Tab-separated table of C-alpha atoms in Angstrom:
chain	number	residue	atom	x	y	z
A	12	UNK	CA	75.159	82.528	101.369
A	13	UNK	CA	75.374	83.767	97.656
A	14	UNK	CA	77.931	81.848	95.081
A	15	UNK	CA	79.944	83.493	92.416
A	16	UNK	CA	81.224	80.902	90.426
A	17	UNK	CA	84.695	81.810	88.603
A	18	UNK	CA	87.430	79.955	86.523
A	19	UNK	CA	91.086	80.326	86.448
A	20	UNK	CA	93.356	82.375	88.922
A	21	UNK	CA	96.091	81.427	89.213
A	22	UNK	CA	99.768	81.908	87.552
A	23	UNK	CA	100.944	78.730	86.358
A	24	UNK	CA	99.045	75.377	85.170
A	25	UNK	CA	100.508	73.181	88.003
A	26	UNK	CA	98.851	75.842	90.513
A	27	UNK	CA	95.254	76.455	88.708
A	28	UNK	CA	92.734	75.329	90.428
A	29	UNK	CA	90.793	72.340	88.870
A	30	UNK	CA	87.638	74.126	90.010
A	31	UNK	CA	86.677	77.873	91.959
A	32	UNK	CA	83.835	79.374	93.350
A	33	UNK	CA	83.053	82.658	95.169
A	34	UNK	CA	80.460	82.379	98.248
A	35	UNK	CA	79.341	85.576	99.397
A	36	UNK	CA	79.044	84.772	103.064
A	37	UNK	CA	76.067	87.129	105.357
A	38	UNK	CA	77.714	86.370	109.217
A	39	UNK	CA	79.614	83.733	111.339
A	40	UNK	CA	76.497	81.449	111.172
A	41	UNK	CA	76.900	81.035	106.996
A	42	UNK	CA	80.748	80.964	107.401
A	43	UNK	CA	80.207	77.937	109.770
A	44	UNK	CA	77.623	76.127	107.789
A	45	UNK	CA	79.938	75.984	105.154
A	46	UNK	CA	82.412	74.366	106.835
A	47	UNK	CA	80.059	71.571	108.512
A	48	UNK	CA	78.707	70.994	105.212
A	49	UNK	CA	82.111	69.993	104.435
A	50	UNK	CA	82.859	67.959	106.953
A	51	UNK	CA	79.464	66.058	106.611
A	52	UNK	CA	81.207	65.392	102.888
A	53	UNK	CA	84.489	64.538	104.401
A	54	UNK	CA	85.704	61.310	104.348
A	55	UNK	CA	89.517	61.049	105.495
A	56	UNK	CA	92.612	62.267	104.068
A	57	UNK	CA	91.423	65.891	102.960
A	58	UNK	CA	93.197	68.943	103.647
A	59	UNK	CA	91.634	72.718	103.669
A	60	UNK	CA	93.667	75.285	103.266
A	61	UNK	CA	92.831	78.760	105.187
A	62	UNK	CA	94.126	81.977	103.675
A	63	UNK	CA	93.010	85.788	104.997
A	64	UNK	CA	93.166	88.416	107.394
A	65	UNK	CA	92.986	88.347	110.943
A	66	UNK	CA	89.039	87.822	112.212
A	67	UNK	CA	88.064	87.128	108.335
A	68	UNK	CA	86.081	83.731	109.582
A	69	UNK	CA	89.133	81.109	108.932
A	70	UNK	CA	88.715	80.008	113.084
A	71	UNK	CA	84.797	79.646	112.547
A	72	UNK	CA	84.639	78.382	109.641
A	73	UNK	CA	86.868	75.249	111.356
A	74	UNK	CA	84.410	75.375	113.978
A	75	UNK	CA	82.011	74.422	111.605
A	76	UNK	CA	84.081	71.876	110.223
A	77	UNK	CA	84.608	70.363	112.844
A	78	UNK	CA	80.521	70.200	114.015
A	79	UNK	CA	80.250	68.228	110.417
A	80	UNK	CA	83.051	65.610	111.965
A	81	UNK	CA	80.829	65.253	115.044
A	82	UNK	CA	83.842	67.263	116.750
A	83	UNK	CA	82.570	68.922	120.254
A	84	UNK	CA	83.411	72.473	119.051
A	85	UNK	CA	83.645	74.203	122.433
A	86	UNK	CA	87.289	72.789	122.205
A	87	UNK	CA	87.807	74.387	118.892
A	88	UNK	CA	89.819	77.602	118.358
A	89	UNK	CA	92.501	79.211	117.148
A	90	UNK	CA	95.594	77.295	117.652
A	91	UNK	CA	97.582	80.129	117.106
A	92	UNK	CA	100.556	79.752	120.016
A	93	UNK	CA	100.793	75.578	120.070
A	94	UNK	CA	100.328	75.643	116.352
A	95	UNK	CA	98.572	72.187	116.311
A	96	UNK	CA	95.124	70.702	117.949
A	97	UNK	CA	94.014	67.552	117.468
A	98	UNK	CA	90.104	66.526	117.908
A	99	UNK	CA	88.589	63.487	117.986
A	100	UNK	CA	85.452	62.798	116.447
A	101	UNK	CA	83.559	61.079	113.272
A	102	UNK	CA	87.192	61.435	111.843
A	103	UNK	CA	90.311	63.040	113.052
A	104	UNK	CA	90.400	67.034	112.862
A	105	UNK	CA	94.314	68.353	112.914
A	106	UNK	CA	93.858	71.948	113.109
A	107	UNK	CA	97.090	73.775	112.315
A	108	UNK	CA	97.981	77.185	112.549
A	109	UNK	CA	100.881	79.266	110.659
A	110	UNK	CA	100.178	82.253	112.235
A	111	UNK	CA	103.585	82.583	114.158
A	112	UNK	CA	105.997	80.968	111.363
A	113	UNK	CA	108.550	83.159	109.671
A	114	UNK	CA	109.453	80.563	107.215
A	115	UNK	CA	108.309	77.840	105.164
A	116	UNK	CA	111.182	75.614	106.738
A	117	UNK	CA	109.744	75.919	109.840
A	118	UNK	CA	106.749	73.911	108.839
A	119	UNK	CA	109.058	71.546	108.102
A	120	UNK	CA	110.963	71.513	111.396
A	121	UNK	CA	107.809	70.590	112.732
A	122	UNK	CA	106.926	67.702	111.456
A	123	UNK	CA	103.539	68.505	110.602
A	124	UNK	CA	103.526	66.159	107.230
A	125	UNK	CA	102.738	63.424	109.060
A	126	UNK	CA	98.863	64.900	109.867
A	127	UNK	CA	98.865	66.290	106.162
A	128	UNK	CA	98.998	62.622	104.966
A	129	UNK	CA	96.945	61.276	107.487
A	130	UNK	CA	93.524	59.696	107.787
A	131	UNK	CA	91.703	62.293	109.423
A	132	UNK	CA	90.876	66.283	108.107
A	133	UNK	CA	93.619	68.731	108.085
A	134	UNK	CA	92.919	72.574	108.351
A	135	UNK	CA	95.194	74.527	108.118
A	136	UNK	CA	95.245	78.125	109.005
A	137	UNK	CA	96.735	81.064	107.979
A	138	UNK	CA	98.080	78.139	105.050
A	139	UNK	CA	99.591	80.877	102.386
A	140	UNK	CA	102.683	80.640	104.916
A	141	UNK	CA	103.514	76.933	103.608
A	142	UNK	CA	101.629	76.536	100.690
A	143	UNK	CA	104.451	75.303	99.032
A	144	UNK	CA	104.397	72.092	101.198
A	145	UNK	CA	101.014	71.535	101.031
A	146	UNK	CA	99.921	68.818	98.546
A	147	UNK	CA	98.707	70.189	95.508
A	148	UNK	CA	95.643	68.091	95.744
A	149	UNK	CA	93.170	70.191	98.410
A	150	UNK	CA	90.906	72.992	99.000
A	151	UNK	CA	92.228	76.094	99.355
A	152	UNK	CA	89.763	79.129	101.217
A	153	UNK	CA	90.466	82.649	100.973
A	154	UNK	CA	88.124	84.552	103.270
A	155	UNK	CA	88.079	88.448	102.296
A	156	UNK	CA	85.920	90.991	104.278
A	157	UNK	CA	82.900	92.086	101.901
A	158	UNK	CA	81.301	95.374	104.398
A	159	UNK	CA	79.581	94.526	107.871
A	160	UNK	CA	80.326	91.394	109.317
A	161	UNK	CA	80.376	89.664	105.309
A	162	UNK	CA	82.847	87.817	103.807
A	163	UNK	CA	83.805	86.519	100.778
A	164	UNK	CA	84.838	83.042	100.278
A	165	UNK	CA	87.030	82.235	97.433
A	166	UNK	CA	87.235	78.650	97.074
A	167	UNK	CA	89.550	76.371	94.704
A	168	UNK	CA	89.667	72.720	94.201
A	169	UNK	CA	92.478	70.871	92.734
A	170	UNK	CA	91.308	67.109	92.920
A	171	UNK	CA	88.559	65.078	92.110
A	172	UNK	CA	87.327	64.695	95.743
A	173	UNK	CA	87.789	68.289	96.356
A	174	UNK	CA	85.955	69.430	92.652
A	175	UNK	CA	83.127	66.731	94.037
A	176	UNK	CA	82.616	68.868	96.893
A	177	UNK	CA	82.476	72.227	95.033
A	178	UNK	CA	80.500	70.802	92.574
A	179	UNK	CA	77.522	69.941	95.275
A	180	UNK	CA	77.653	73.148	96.793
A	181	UNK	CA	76.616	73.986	93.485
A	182	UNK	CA	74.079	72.050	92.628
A	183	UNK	CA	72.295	72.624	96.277
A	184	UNK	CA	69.488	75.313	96.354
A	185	UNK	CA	71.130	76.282	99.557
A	186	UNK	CA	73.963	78.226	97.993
A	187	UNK	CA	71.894	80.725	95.755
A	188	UNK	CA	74.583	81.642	92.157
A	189	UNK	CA	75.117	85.211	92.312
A	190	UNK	CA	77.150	85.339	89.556
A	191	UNK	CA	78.890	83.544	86.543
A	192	UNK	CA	82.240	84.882	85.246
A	193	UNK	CA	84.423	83.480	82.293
C-alpha cells in the first residue's frame, strides 16, 4: 500500500479533518491489513466511518478490522438487510450498515447511538447516509476504485486518538509516501 498524504477537504472548519491521508491500496489483502492494523490500535470507543461504492473494499476492510479485535471474521460481512452485527472479541465490533436507509431520521429511529457511544468499535458502512449524526470526533474512509482490483483510501481524522492513528501509519515503513500535496 502507497500513502498520499493531503491537507484540507472539506467545506467548513467544524467539518475539516484534523488530519488526511491517501493510501493507494494494490487488492483485498492491503485493504484488510489496513483495517487490522487499526484494530490492533483500537482501544474502545472509536468509530470508522465507511464511505464508497458498492464492492469498493468498505466490507473487507471491516473484516480486517475486526481480525485486529481478535474478532473470528468468518462471521463478518455485510450487514446490509439487519443493518447491525455485533461481534465479540478483544473489544466489541458493532458493524452497521446504511445501505437501505432513505433518511438520516431513520438512523435515528433506530436507536443506533447507543453503539456509537459505546465501549467497543463502531463501523459504520455506507456512513455518508448519517454523517450528520455521527460524532464529529472519528475516522472517516472513502474507498474509490483506482483501475484493476485498486483502491484508493482517503482517510480523515478529526481527534487526537484518531490523528494518533494516522500519524503511525505514517511513520511505519509499511505504508511507502507516494506523494505530498499542500
Amino acid at each position: 500500500m502507497r500513502l498520499i498524504d493531503r491537507t484540507g477537504g472539506a467545506e467548513t472548519p467544524a467539518e475539516r479533518p484534523e488530519e488526511a491521508l491517501t493510501l493507494l491500496s494494490e487488492g483485498e489483502a492491503s485493504t484488510a491489513a489496513l483495517g487490522e492494523r487499526l484494530g490492533r490500535e483500537a482501544t474502545g470507543g472509536e468509530v470508522i466511518a465507511l464511505i464508497g461504492p458498492l464492492g469498493a473494499g468498505k466490507t473487507r476492510f471491516v473484516q480486517g478490522l475486526a481480525r485486529g479485535l481478535d474478532v473470528p471474521i468468518r462471521y463478518v460481512n455485510s450487514p446490509t438487510f439487519i443493518l447491525l452485527q455485533c461481534h465479540e472479541g478483544r473489544l466489541p465490533l458493532y458493524h452497521i450498515d446504511l445501505y437501505r436507509l432513505e433518511r438520516a431520521a431513520e438512523f435515528e429511529a433506530l436507536g443506533l447511538e447507543e453503539f456509537l457511544e459505546g465501549d467497543g468499535v463502531c463501523a459504520v458502512e455506507w456512513a455518508d447516509k448519517g454523517l450528520a449524526l455521527l460524532p464529529p470526533a472519528r475516522l472517516t474512509a472513502t474507498f474509490r476504485y483506482a483501475g484493476e482490483g485498486r483502491r484508493e483510501i482517503d482517510l480523515s481524522a478529526v481527534g487526537e486518538g484518531y490523528i494518533q492513528w494516522l500519524q503511525k501509519i505514517k511513520e511505519e515503513r509499511r505504508w511507502e509516501i507516494a506523494e505530498k500535496k499542500k
